[in-house]
């Protein structure tokens, strides 16, 4: 039997006598290993470069992971380095598939918001890619030695250094998206990363060329499942998991409802007083016992209206996602001279989708800081009424020292009146599955605002009517882009907006 080394030497001697014009200058398509190595090199490029357009930043890394797996699968029996790469590429492919699907879910967004989880998974992904590069280098140097035992020119070592530079710049960009050095550092970092990636690409190509006329003894490993089969399984499994991820995984957890209980005597008395003052019964039913007690001894209750050119109704309605939503604002004058504001919403007809709901309020910024925030969601489940407190979050509230020069000028009047920006309360939730007649409110107190005085502000109810990929946390969006800024930018959600520049309606006298 002819030894492997002897066979390789004989093959090279025979090829040396073939005129170059017969085979051409490029070895492409000539050696049995070329398809596998080409897949590996292109796979490395696709998992490294992120083109953030047309969802390619999610698709290309998955395509690259499949190419890496197929390439290493063909060479897995050649040496232990390639076998290790095959195992790592399989693990990496599974992780990228799960990550591609997971990015359409609320749970993934929540986990990625935890710094330890985000950096842990990022470090794991980088470690898998780095080890594959190291093992690939070892496999190439072992499998493609010439007949004198010399490995090919080692361009990949320089490529690994360029790859580490790209990874370091990406980590820097994640830690400090707006670098302290200003835009010159920002753009310099970007172009340096782009340059290093181009160097990485060119070095991989050089490494491919360095394998020319080598490795004729490398045998492609037999496989049971064709490349088309691997592609079909990967894409089919991704699509099969992504659909439920978008429809059910993107749905925020519903509030845990508790059966409605009878009011205490003091709360029931306050409720009756509000009804006498004019608050509709269907809105009084939405109030929690705590808010009813806050309104004990209320002297007035008035609904705001809008005599502006749009002639907004007292209780504006909007058709959202095959449902109908109604909103309204009521002011309750308290005995201590303060005013309790209640911003209500009611679903008269429930919407088709129940993914994310957002309710944000802009209190008046000319009187006093809003305080004592509260909110509740109420719905009917079958024959039983359930309630759950809304988690009130706050945005705004910055002092002048925390704002830039332009913002200090823009909010000069507000800072002068309040000492800081007004707090803007908001809540993010999902409507309970199977729940009907859902409604709720956000409430807060302003000192020094009495019925009959001018009230400026805005109320915005947002409803997500379609799945979004990747999952977009409405809470993060509201904290950064909600409120009046919506009027000057696109809004990715259906919306009911009311009470923009309003005056309280005076209570009718007998």
Tab-separated table of C-alpha atoms in Angstrom:
chain	number	residue	atom	x	y	z
A	1	UNK	CA	0.000	0.000	0.000
A	2	UNK	CA	1.315	3.441	-0.917
A	3	UNK	CA	1.775	5.749	2.088
A	4	UNK	CA	-0.087	9.039	2.227
A	5	UNK	CA	3.123	11.081	2.038
A	6	UNK	CA	4.389	9.090	-0.931
A	7	UNK	CA	1.086	9.536	-2.714
A	8	UNK	CA	1.215	13.283	-2.099
A	9	UNK	CA	4.774	13.568	-3.420
A	10	UNK	CA	3.877	11.582	-6.533
A	11	UNK	CA	0.844	13.781	-7.182
A	12	UNK	CA	2.912	16.975	-6.905
A	13	UNK	CA	5.559	15.590	-9.293
A	14	UNK	CA	2.893	14.776	-11.882
A	15	UNK	CA	1.254	18.193	-11.522
A	16	UNK	CA	4.601	19.946	-11.897
A	17	UNK	CA	4.816	18.631	-15.454
A	18	UNK	CA	1.417	19.961	-16.491
A	19	UNK	CA	1.582	23.239	-18.459
A	20	UNK	CA	0.050	26.117	-16.435
A	21	UNK	CA	-2.227	27.162	-19.281
A	22	UNK	CA	-3.892	23.768	-19.051
A	23	UNK	CA	-5.218	24.301	-15.539
A	24	UNK	CA	-5.221	28.109	-15.441
A	25	UNK	CA	-3.657	30.377	-12.867
A	26	UNK	CA	-6.317	29.800	-10.182
A	27	UNK	CA	-6.746	26.467	-8.383
A	28	UNK	CA	-10.440	27.124	-7.943
A	29	UNK	CA	-12.557	24.032	-8.405
A	30	UNK	CA	-9.483	21.859	-8.834
A	31	UNK	CA	-8.902	20.420	-5.366
A	32	UNK	CA	-11.481	18.397	-3.392
A	33	UNK	CA	-11.069	20.533	-0.260
A	34	UNK	CA	-11.630	23.898	-1.916
A	35	UNK	CA	-15.411	24.033	-1.467
A	36	UNK	CA	-15.103	23.274	2.244
A	37	UNK	CA	-12.362	25.842	2.857
A	38	UNK	CA	-14.167	28.460	0.776
A	39	UNK	CA	-17.282	27.940	2.881
A	40	UNK	CA	-15.235	28.344	6.045
A	41	UNK	CA	-13.621	31.579	4.920
A	42	UNK	CA	-16.892	33.143	3.719
A	43	UNK	CA	-18.605	31.954	6.878
A	44	UNK	CA	-16.003	33.783	8.962
A	45	UNK	CA	-16.619	36.962	6.986
A	46	UNK	CA	-20.407	36.777	7.376
A	47	UNK	CA	-20.345	36.200	11.136
A	48	UNK	CA	-17.840	39.045	11.608
A	49	UNK	CA	-19.326	41.772	9.413
A	50	UNK	CA	-22.694	43.246	10.465
A	51	UNK	CA	-24.544	45.091	7.697
A	52	UNK	CA	-27.394	46.793	9.537
A	53	UNK	CA	-29.890	47.174	6.694
A	54	UNK	CA	-32.904	45.114	5.562
A	55	UNK	CA	-32.501	42.816	8.601
A	56	UNK	CA	-29.177	41.553	7.221
A	57	UNK	CA	-27.580	42.050	10.642
A	58	UNK	CA	-29.732	39.126	11.815
A	59	UNK	CA	-29.708	36.997	8.649
A	60	UNK	CA	-26.058	37.138	7.579
A	61	UNK	CA	-24.554	35.810	10.858
A	62	UNK	CA	-26.946	32.845	10.685
A	63	UNK	CA	-25.971	32.214	7.049
A	64	UNK	CA	-22.323	32.439	8.043
A	65	UNK	CA	-22.823	29.975	10.897
A	66	UNK	CA	-24.376	27.439	8.498
A	67	UNK	CA	-21.495	27.876	6.043
A	68	UNK	CA	-18.955	27.341	8.820
A	69	UNK	CA	-20.715	24.208	9.973
A	70	UNK	CA	-20.884	22.764	6.452
A	71	UNK	CA	-17.236	23.580	5.777
A	72	UNK	CA	-15.903	22.063	8.988
A	73	UNK	CA	-18.210	19.061	8.629
A	74	UNK	CA	-16.492	18.165	5.354
A	75	UNK	CA	-13.035	18.318	6.956
A	76	UNK	CA	-13.840	16.914	10.387
A	77	UNK	CA	-11.925	13.649	9.879
A	78	UNK	CA	-8.760	15.279	8.559
A	79	UNK	CA	-7.263	16.166	11.933
A	80	UNK	CA	-8.265	16.961	15.511
A	81	UNK	CA	-8.169	20.709	14.844
A	82	UNK	CA	-10.846	20.511	12.169
A	83	UNK	CA	-12.863	18.101	14.296
A	84	UNK	CA	-12.823	20.604	17.181
A	85	UNK	CA	-13.879	23.339	14.760
A	86	UNK	CA	-16.790	21.176	13.620
A	87	UNK	CA	-18.010	20.752	17.201
A	88	UNK	CA	-17.637	24.458	17.949
A	89	UNK	CA	-19.398	25.440	14.722
A	90	UNK	CA	-22.337	23.192	15.640
A	91	UNK	CA	-22.623	24.822	19.060
A	92	UNK	CA	-22.311	28.267	17.482
A	93	UNK	CA	-24.990	27.460	14.893
A	94	UNK	CA	-27.447	26.376	17.586
A	95	UNK	CA	-26.711	29.524	19.624
A	96	UNK	CA	-27.184	31.815	16.629
A	97	UNK	CA	-30.417	30.081	15.640
A	98	UNK	CA	-31.794	30.494	19.153
A	99	UNK	CA	-30.559	34.086	19.263
A	100	UNK	CA	-32.211	34.880	15.915
A	101	UNK	CA	-35.518	33.561	17.210
A	102	UNK	CA	-35.061	34.963	20.701
A	103	UNK	CA	-34.631	38.526	19.481
A	104	UNK	CA	-38.304	38.530	18.574
A	105	UNK	CA	-39.387	37.894	22.184
A	106	UNK	CA	-39.916	39.953	25.305
A	107	UNK	CA	-37.901	37.519	27.443
A	108	UNK	CA	-34.775	37.927	25.277
A	109	UNK	CA	-35.028	41.711	25.449
A	110	UNK	CA	-35.450	41.520	29.201
A	111	UNK	CA	-32.424	39.248	29.633
A	112	UNK	CA	-30.256	41.368	27.350
A	113	UNK	CA	-31.139	44.339	29.529
A	114	UNK	CA	-29.313	42.676	32.449
A	115	UNK	CA	-25.639	43.714	32.106
A	116	UNK	CA	-24.215	40.474	33.506
A	117	UNK	CA	-26.292	38.358	31.101
A	118	UNK	CA	-25.558	40.578	28.090
A	119	UNK	CA	-21.812	40.635	28.612
A	120	UNK	CA	-21.726	36.954	29.559
A	121	UNK	CA	-23.438	35.876	26.331
A	122	UNK	CA	-21.362	38.332	24.300
A	123	UNK	CA	-18.168	36.922	25.797
A	124	UNK	CA	-19.348	33.371	25.042
A	125	UNK	CA	-20.061	34.258	21.408
A	126	UNK	CA	-16.675	35.935	20.971
A	127	UNK	CA	-14.927	32.998	22.639
A	128	UNK	CA	-16.570	30.516	20.249
A	129	UNK	CA	-15.550	32.594	17.219
A	130	UNK	CA	-12.009	33.103	18.523
A	131	UNK	CA	-11.481	29.410	19.246
A	132	UNK	CA	-12.716	28.513	15.771
A	133	UNK	CA	-10.120	30.860	14.275
A	134	UNK	CA	-7.334	29.387	16.391
A	135	UNK	CA	-8.320	25.800	15.627
A	136	UNK	CA	-8.749	26.628	11.930
A	137	UNK	CA	-5.195	27.944	11.849
A	138	UNK	CA	-3.947	24.760	13.498
A	139	UNK	CA	-5.920	22.580	11.090
A	140	UNK	CA	-4.651	24.399	7.983
A	141	UNK	CA	-1.024	24.223	9.103
A	142	UNK	CA	-1.364	20.510	9.790
A	143	UNK	CA	-3.340	19.457	6.704
A	144	UNK	CA	-1.627	21.560	4.050
A	145	UNK	CA	2.050	20.873	4.654
A	146	UNK	CA	4.197	20.404	1.582
A	147	UNK	CA	6.174	17.218	0.947
A	148	UNK	CA	9.027	18.597	3.059
A	149	UNK	CA	6.706	19.078	6.015
A	150	UNK	CA	6.536	22.884	5.757
A	151	UNK	CA	3.172	24.485	6.556
A	152	UNK	CA	1.687	27.109	4.205
A	153	UNK	CA	2.354	30.823	4.676
A	154	UNK	CA	0.652	31.875	7.889
A	155	UNK	CA	-1.592	34.783	6.860
A	156	UNK	CA	-4.318	33.733	9.270
A	157	UNK	CA	-2.281	34.736	12.324
A	158	UNK	CA	-2.360	38.351	11.113
A	159	UNK	CA	-6.061	37.914	10.303
A	160	UNK	CA	-6.740	36.830	13.892
A	161	UNK	CA	-5.012	39.990	15.123
A	162	UNK	CA	-7.223	42.115	12.843
A	163	UNK	CA	-10.289	40.231	14.069
A	164	UNK	CA	-9.352	40.939	17.693
A	165	UNK	CA	-9.086	44.620	16.801
A	166	UNK	CA	-12.598	44.614	15.310
A	167	UNK	CA	-13.945	42.827	18.409
A	168	UNK	CA	-12.251	45.327	20.748
A	169	UNK	CA	-13.675	48.307	18.847
A	170	UNK	CA	-17.141	46.730	18.887
A	171	UNK	CA	-16.929	46.271	22.666
A	172	UNK	CA	-15.800	49.882	23.040
A	173	UNK	CA	-18.719	51.071	20.912
A	174	UNK	CA	-21.145	49.103	23.083
A	175	UNK	CA	-19.715	50.440	26.327
A	176	UNK	CA	-19.442	54.026	25.095
A	177	UNK	CA	-21.722	54.690	22.125
A	178	UNK	CA	-20.955	58.432	22.342
A	179	UNK	CA	-17.221	58.614	23.159
A	180	UNK	CA	-15.901	61.385	25.350
A	181	UNK	CA	-13.644	62.611	22.549
A	182	UNK	CA	-16.603	63.717	20.450
A	183	UNK	CA	-17.516	62.968	16.865
A	184	UNK	CA	-13.893	62.700	15.669
A	185	UNK	CA	-13.325	59.763	18.001
A	186	UNK	CA	-16.699	58.319	17.008
A	187	UNK	CA	-16.023	58.414	13.258
A	188	UNK	CA	-12.376	57.475	13.726
A	189	UNK	CA	-13.437	54.369	15.632
A	190	UNK	CA	-15.901	53.454	12.897
A	191	UNK	CA	-13.438	53.808	10.018
A	192	UNK	CA	-10.731	51.983	11.952
A	193	UNK	CA	-13.093	49.055	12.518
A	194	UNK	CA	-14.053	49.088	8.829
A	195	UNK	CA	-10.387	49.157	7.823
A	196	UNK	CA	-9.535	46.245	10.121
A	197	UNK	CA	-12.413	44.247	8.691
A	198	UNK	CA	-11.173	44.847	5.146
A	199	UNK	CA	-7.697	43.733	6.256
A	200	UNK	CA	-9.279	40.626	7.805
A	201	UNK	CA	-11.048	39.858	4.512
A	202	UNK	CA	-7.884	40.325	2.452
A	203	UNK	CA	-5.811	38.164	4.783
A	204	UNK	CA	-8.363	35.369	4.580
A	205	UNK	CA	-8.160	35.576	0.809
A	206	UNK	CA	-4.365	35.465	0.967
A	207	UNK	CA	-4.572	32.396	3.178
A	208	UNK	CA	-6.794	30.724	0.594
A	209	UNK	CA	-4.251	31.468	-2.122
A	210	UNK	CA	-1.433	30.123	0.047
A	211	UNK	CA	-3.093	26.688	-0.040
A	212	UNK	CA	-2.728	26.518	-3.819
A	213	UNK	CA	-1.229	23.238	-5.113
A	214	UNK	CA	-1.237	21.775	-1.602
A	215	UNK	CA	-3.308	19.286	0.330
A	216	UNK	CA	-4.125	16.820	-2.437
A	217	UNK	CA	-4.210	14.152	0.245
A	218	UNK	CA	-7.052	15.947	2.094
A	219	UNK	CA	-10.194	13.848	1.773
A	220	UNK	CA	-13.702	15.243	2.148
A	221	UNK	CA	-15.605	13.358	4.856
A	222	UNK	CA	-18.749	11.521	3.772
A	223	UNK	CA	-22.048	12.857	5.119
A	224	UNK	CA	-25.523	11.431	5.499
A	225	UNK	CA	-27.375	14.718	5.175
A	226	UNK	CA	-26.727	16.900	2.141
A	227	UNK	CA	-25.927	20.591	2.343
A	228	UNK	CA	-29.414	21.363	1.043
A	229	UNK	CA	-30.832	19.272	3.841
A	230	UNK	CA	-28.873	21.226	6.458
A	231	UNK	CA	-30.080	24.487	4.939
A	232	UNK	CA	-33.681	23.266	4.825
A	233	UNK	CA	-33.610	22.145	8.460
A	234	UNK	CA	-31.972	25.369	9.659
A	235	UNK	CA	-34.254	27.750	7.797
A	236	UNK	CA	-37.357	25.646	8.434
A	237	UNK	CA	-36.650	25.421	12.157
A	238	UNK	CA	-35.931	29.168	12.335
A	239	UNK	CA	-39.208	30.003	10.596
A	240	UNK	CA	-41.173	27.504	12.697
A	241	UNK	CA	-39.856	28.976	15.948
A	242	UNK	CA	-39.957	32.598	14.856
A	243	UNK	CA	-43.706	32.664	14.168
A	244	UNK	CA	-44.772	31.767	17.729
A	245	UNK	CA	-41.987	34.003	19.066
A	246	UNK	CA	-43.503	36.984	17.261
A	247	UNK	CA	-47.110	36.174	18.148
A	248	UNK	CA	-46.774	35.005	21.750
A	249	UNK	CA	-43.198	35.628	22.833
A	250	UNK	CA	-43.489	39.338	22.043
A	251	UNK	CA	-46.407	39.731	24.420
A	252	UNK	CA	-45.607	41.406	27.719
A	253	UNK	CA	-46.638	39.509	30.856
A	254	UNK	CA	-50.164	40.474	31.874
A	255	UNK	CA	-50.702	42.048	35.305
A	256	UNK	CA	-51.663	39.513	37.940
A	257	UNK	CA	-55.279	40.391	38.642
A	258	UNK	CA	-57.028	40.067	41.991
A	259	UNK	CA	-60.799	39.701	42.401
A	260	UNK	CA	-62.447	43.020	43.128
A	261	UNK	CA	-63.382	43.369	46.804
A	262	UNK	CA	-65.980	45.510	48.541
A	263	UNK	CA	-64.950	49.051	49.398
A	264	UNK	CA	-64.445	50.212	52.935
A	265	UNK	CA	-67.021	52.593	54.353
A	266	UNK	CA	-64.737	55.623	53.904
A	267	UNK	CA	-63.892	54.701	50.291
A	268	UNK	CA	-67.571	54.057	49.476
A	269	UNK	CA	-68.498	57.461	50.922
A	270	UNK	CA	-65.806	59.166	48.830
A	271	UNK	CA	-67.079	57.361	45.730
A	272	UNK	CA	-70.635	58.567	46.318
A	273	UNK	CA	-69.346	62.111	46.749
A	274	UNK	CA	-67.495	61.940	43.416
A	275	UNK	CA	-70.642	60.697	41.698
A	276	UNK	CA	-72.586	63.632	43.120
A	277	UNK	CA	-69.884	66.005	41.857
A	278	UNK	CA	-70.374	64.635	38.352
A	279	UNK	CA	-67.826	61.839	37.863
A	280	UNK	CA	-69.475	59.134	35.682
A	281	UNK	CA	-70.110	55.825	37.412
A	282	UNK	CA	-68.173	53.816	34.788
A	283	UNK	CA	-65.074	55.904	35.604
A	284	UNK	CA	-65.619	55.772	39.361
A	285	UNK	CA	-65.646	51.967	39.046
A	286	UNK	CA	-62.058	52.113	37.758
A	287	UNK	CA	-60.687	53.854	40.876
A	288	UNK	CA	-58.802	51.894	43.495
A	289	UNK	CA	-59.694	52.153	47.175
A	290	UNK	CA	-56.462	54.067	47.802
A	291	UNK	CA	-57.362	56.737	45.248
A	292	UNK	CA	-60.890	56.992	46.547
A	293	UNK	CA	-59.465	57.656	49.998
A	294	UNK	CA	-57.126	60.295	48.531
A	295	UNK	CA	-60.239	62.032	47.194
A	296	UNK	CA	-62.084	62.022	50.525
A	297	UNK	CA	-63.885	65.314	51.030
A	298	UNK	CA	-63.431	66.372	47.381
A	299	UNK	CA	-65.003	69.754	46.675
A	300	UNK	CA	-65.187	69.741	42.878
A	301	UNK	CA	-64.892	67.340	39.937
A	302	UNK	CA	-64.595	68.692	36.401
A	303	UNK	CA	-63.808	67.175	33.050
A	304	UNK	CA	-61.315	68.943	30.821
A	305	UNK	CA	-62.302	69.962	27.326
A	306	UNK	CA	-60.495	71.383	24.313
A	307	UNK	CA	-61.793	74.509	22.551
A	308	UNK	CA	-58.791	74.517	20.234
A	309	UNK	CA	-59.296	74.460	16.421
A	310	UNK	CA	-59.483	70.643	16.365
A	311	UNK	CA	-62.594	70.772	18.612
A	312	UNK	CA	-61.566	67.659	20.459
A	313	UNK	CA	-64.403	65.868	22.223
A	314	UNK	CA	-64.662	65.631	25.997
A	315	UNK	CA	-64.097	61.888	25.735
A	316	UNK	CA	-62.202	61.297	22.473
A	317	UNK	CA	-62.372	57.904	20.829
A	318	UNK	CA	-60.177	56.074	18.329
A	319	UNK	CA	-60.561	52.859	16.339
A	320	UNK	CA	-57.412	50.865	17.057
A	321	UNK	CA	-56.722	47.373	15.737
A	322	UNK	CA	-60.396	46.436	15.223
A	323	UNK	CA	-61.228	47.785	18.677
A	324	UNK	CA	-62.493	51.082	20.039
A	325	UNK	CA	-60.719	53.075	22.731
A	326	UNK	CA	-62.026	56.040	24.728
A	327	UNK	CA	-60.000	58.477	26.822
A	328	UNK	CA	-60.855	61.308	29.202
A	329	UNK	CA	-59.306	63.510	31.884
A	330	UNK	CA	-60.953	64.614	35.128
A	331	UNK	CA	-59.753	67.054	37.787
A	332	UNK	CA	-60.797	66.586	41.407
A	333	UNK	CA	-60.376	69.564	43.761
A	334	UNK	CA	-59.210	68.404	47.205
A	335	UNK	CA	-59.805	70.124	50.549
A	336	UNK	CA	-56.102	71.046	50.977
A	337	UNK	CA	-56.166	73.194	47.840
A	338	UNK	CA	-54.452	70.695	45.559
A	339	UNK	CA	-55.950	69.043	42.504
A	340	UNK	CA	-55.908	65.325	41.750
A	341	UNK	CA	-55.751	64.601	38.004
A	342	UNK	CA	-57.206	61.335	36.653
A	343	UNK	CA	-56.438	60.307	33.077
A	344	UNK	CA	-58.766	57.449	32.099
A	345	UNK	CA	-58.855	54.980	29.228
A	346	UNK	CA	-61.557	52.435	28.441
A	347	UNK	CA	-61.695	49.772	25.724
A	348	UNK	CA	-65.284	49.855	24.505
A	349	UNK	CA	-64.412	47.062	22.066
A	350	UNK	CA	-61.328	44.970	22.746
A	351	UNK	CA	-58.500	45.027	20.132
A	352	UNK	CA	-57.425	42.095	17.992
A	353	UNK	CA	-53.814	41.878	19.234
A	354	UNK	CA	-52.740	42.063	22.890
A	355	UNK	CA	-48.977	42.526	22.761
A	356	UNK	CA	-48.013	45.835	24.371
A	357	UNK	CA	-49.969	48.825	25.656
A	358	UNK	CA	-48.460	52.120	26.746
A	359	UNK	CA	-50.144	54.981	28.589
A	360	UNK	CA	-48.168	58.204	29.034
A	361	UNK	CA	-49.146	61.561	30.524
A	362	UNK	CA	-47.541	64.997	30.299
A	363	UNK	CA	-48.666	66.978	33.359
A	364	UNK	CA	-48.931	70.755	33.278
A	365	UNK	CA	-45.439	72.279	33.627
A	366	UNK	CA	-46.390	75.769	34.776
A	367	UNK	CA	-47.773	75.157	38.287
A	368	UNK	CA	-45.912	72.587	40.372
A	369	UNK	CA	-44.161	69.270	40.126
A	370	UNK	CA	-46.491	66.286	39.784
A	371	UNK	CA	-46.398	63.961	42.773
A	372	UNK	CA	-48.151	61.012	44.401
A	373	UNK	CA	-48.505	58.906	41.242
A	374	UNK	CA	-50.851	55.931	41.036
A	375	UNK	CA	-52.684	53.802	38.484
A	376	UNK	CA	-54.848	50.722	38.110
A	377	UNK	CA	-56.092	48.335	35.427
A	378	UNK	CA	-59.561	46.776	35.706
A	379	UNK	CA	-61.188	44.139	33.468
A	380	UNK	CA	-63.872	41.495	33.374
A	381	UNK	CA	-62.826	37.842	33.173
A	382	UNK	CA	-65.997	35.870	32.479
A	383	UNK	CA	-68.434	36.985	35.171
A	384	UNK	CA	-65.746	38.206	37.592
A	385	UNK	CA	-64.126	41.661	37.781
A	386	UNK	CA	-60.372	41.752	38.381
A	387	UNK	CA	-58.009	44.611	39.179
A	388	UNK	CA	-54.240	45.065	39.155
A	389	UNK	CA	-52.096	48.103	39.983
A	390	UNK	CA	-50.264	49.660	37.042
A	391	UNK	CA	-46.520	50.012	37.536
A	392	UNK	CA	-45.967	53.752	37.125
A	393	UNK	CA	-42.584	54.723	35.682
A	394	UNK	CA	-41.259	58.265	35.434
A	395	UNK	CA	-39.304	60.053	32.747
A	396	UNK	CA	-38.089	63.636	32.833
A	397	UNK	CA	-37.255	65.300	36.136
A	398	UNK	CA	-33.768	66.545	35.145
A	399	UNK	CA	-32.299	69.599	36.816
A	400	UNK	CA	-30.586	72.356	34.838
A	401	UNK	CA	-27.167	70.907	35.721
A	402	UNK	CA	-28.160	67.610	34.109
A	403	UNK	CA	-29.177	69.247	30.805
A	404	UNK	CA	-27.130	70.535	27.895
A	405	UNK	CA	-26.959	74.188	26.919
A	406	UNK	CA	-29.670	73.933	24.260
A	407	UNK	CA	-32.056	72.039	26.562
A	408	UNK	CA	-31.543	74.605	29.323
A	409	UNK	CA	-32.574	77.318	26.866
A	410	UNK	CA	-35.514	75.301	25.509
A	411	UNK	CA	-36.886	74.484	28.971
A	412	UNK	CA	-35.968	77.825	30.556
A	413	UNK	CA	-39.524	78.636	31.650
A	414	UNK	CA	-40.180	75.159	33.043
A	415	UNK	CA	-36.910	75.158	34.992
A	416	UNK	CA	-37.709	78.620	36.362
A	417	UNK	CA	-41.180	77.559	37.572
A	418	UNK	CA	-40.413	74.070	38.876
A	419	UNK	CA	-36.667	73.987	39.490
A	420	UNK	CA	-36.399	70.903	37.285
A	421	UNK	CA	-38.253	69.320	34.376
A	422	UNK	CA	-41.730	68.010	35.049
A	423	UNK	CA	-42.084	64.308	35.739
A	424	UNK	CA	-43.920	62.438	32.959
A	425	UNK	CA	-45.549	59.249	34.296
A	426	UNK	CA	-46.198	56.256	32.060
A	427	UNK	CA	-47.160	52.592	32.326
A	428	UNK	CA	-46.475	49.681	29.975
A	429	UNK	CA	-48.531	46.479	30.135
A	430	UNK	CA	-50.428	43.927	28.077
A	431	UNK	CA	-54.167	43.420	28.106
A	432	UNK	CA	-55.074	40.150	29.869
A	433	UNK	CA	-55.832	37.239	27.563
A	434	UNK	CA	-59.573	36.670	27.457
A	435	UNK	CA	-60.251	39.854	29.410
A	436	UNK	CA	-63.122	42.100	28.380
A	437	UNK	CA	-64.163	45.686	29.114
A	438	UNK	CA	-60.647	46.631	30.155
A	439	UNK	CA	-60.007	50.122	31.482
A	440	UNK	CA	-57.664	51.998	33.743
A	441	UNK	CA	-56.072	55.297	34.652
A	442	UNK	CA	-52.978	57.188	35.744
A	443	UNK	CA	-53.381	59.749	38.526
A	444	UNK	CA	-51.183	62.370	40.202
A	445	UNK	CA	-51.527	65.531	42.278
A	446	UNK	CA	-50.596	69.129	41.397
A	447	UNK	CA	-50.472	71.874	44.003
A	448	UNK	CA	-51.974	75.256	43.152
A	449	UNK	CA	-54.021	74.194	40.102
A	450	UNK	CA	-57.711	74.902	40.543
A	451	UNK	CA	-60.683	74.267	38.234
A	452	UNK	CA	-61.017	77.312	36.021
A	453	UNK	CA	-57.285	77.760	35.474
A	454	UNK	CA	-55.431	76.859	32.290
A	455	UNK	CA	-54.002	73.338	32.069
A	456	UNK	CA	-51.525	72.368	29.376
A	457	UNK	CA	-50.282	68.881	28.680
A	458	UNK	CA	-50.887	65.758	26.697
A	459	UNK	CA	-52.132	62.224	27.156
A	460	UNK	CA	-51.028	59.432	24.828
A	461	UNK	CA	-52.293	55.859	24.703
A	462	UNK	CA	-50.254	53.506	22.480
A	463	UNK	CA	-51.276	50.085	21.203
A	464	UNK	CA	-49.039	47.607	19.365
A	465	UNK	CA	-51.190	46.125	16.622
A	466	UNK	CA	-48.609	43.958	14.837
A	467	UNK	CA	-45.539	41.891	15.765
A	468	UNK	CA	-42.204	43.681	15.443
A	469	UNK	CA	-38.806	42.118	14.789
A	470	UNK	CA	-36.617	42.469	16.701
A	471	UNK	CA	-38.758	42.950	19.792
A	472	UNK	CA	-39.014	46.650	20.659
A	473	UNK	CA	-39.607	47.480	24.303
A	474	UNK	CA	-42.340	50.100	24.321
A	475	UNK	CA	-41.207	51.224	27.761
A	476	UNK	CA	-37.753	52.155	26.502
A	477	UNK	CA	-39.331	53.946	23.557
A	478	UNK	CA	-41.683	55.922	25.788
A	479	UNK	CA	-38.892	56.893	28.150
A	480	UNK	CA	-36.899	58.376	25.280
A	481	UNK	CA	-39.340	59.390	22.532
A	482	UNK	CA	-42.840	59.618	23.926
A	483	UNK	CA	-45.020	62.632	24.563
A	484	UNK	CA	-44.908	65.775	22.447
A	485	UNK	CA	-41.829	64.500	20.559
A	486	UNK	CA	-44.218	62.150	18.741
A	487	UNK	CA	-45.642	65.109	16.853
A	488	UNK	CA	-42.342	65.592	15.050
A	489	UNK	CA	-41.354	61.976	14.418
A	490	UNK	CA	-42.843	58.706	13.252
A	491	UNK	CA	-44.755	56.625	15.790
A	492	UNK	CA	-44.439	52.836	15.411
A	493	UNK	CA	-47.672	52.178	17.342
A	494	UNK	CA	-51.363	52.968	16.982
A	495	UNK	CA	-52.302	55.879	19.221
A	496	UNK	CA	-55.085	57.824	20.878
A	497	UNK	CA	-53.876	61.314	21.842
A	498	UNK	CA	-55.924	63.848	23.797
A	499	UNK	CA	-55.741	66.883	26.134
A	500	UNK	CA	-53.179	68.974	24.274
A	501	UNK	CA	-53.741	72.542	25.423
A	502	UNK	CA	-56.983	72.187	27.442
A	503	UNK	CA	-59.076	74.236	29.790
A	504	UNK	CA	-61.112	72.687	32.604
A	505	UNK	CA	-64.838	72.829	32.104
A	506	UNK	CA	-66.488	74.659	34.958
A	507	UNK	CA	-68.864	72.439	36.933
A	508	UNK	CA	-72.474	73.237	36.209
A	509	UNK	CA	-74.289	75.129	38.931
A	510	UNK	CA	-77.762	74.206	40.017
